[in-house]
Amino acid sequence: DTVRTTEFESPIGRLRVGSTDKGLCRIDLPGSCGRGFAGWLRAQLPDAEVVDDEAPNRSARQQILEFLEGDRLRFELPLDVRATPFQRAVYDERLAIPYGETRSYAEVARAIGKPRAVRATGAANGANPIPLVIPCHRVIQSGGGLGGFGGGLPLKQRLLAMESAKVRGERLL
């Protein structure tokens, strides 16, 4: 496998994206550019060649920037998600959460038919290789707390506020 990567500035900071011939496989949020990607790559695609190549990532870059500007509610990208069947079920459920809405970890666990797997649902959320596109920021604690987020809680709060403002017809990010 070859993973083609590019880095770019965004309204939330520097992002790094990677894709294979099958589709987008990784997004590193600000503060993790390089470190998170390298660890994920060693675990998921240990024999992959990594090549800096913006061309196959242009659409992902464009759509991410549109999303962060509040001009895109839904991504239309081929994805190459490396995940266990349980993680995939969790990610599919996260993809079903409408823009501007949230679900609790418990609600996601119930929705995938594993009501007792709340912690495992949180762990799957933490392992999400494609944040923003698979909107793990839309999953919060049952009591309304933010829970965790790979990009940090301030970024999670900012993304949720951006989506909420857009739904109300405002612009925030």
Short mmCIF file of C-alpha atoms in Angstrom, two decimals, residues 1 35 158:
data_model
loop_
_atom_site.label_atom_id
_atom_site.label_comp_id
_atom_site.label_asym_id
_atom_site.label_seq_id
_atom_site.Cartn_x
_atom_site.Cartn_y
_atom_site.Cartn_z
CA ASP A 1 0.00 0.00 0.00
CA ARG A 35 3.03 11.90 15.74
CA ARG A 158 -15.59 24.90 19.10
#
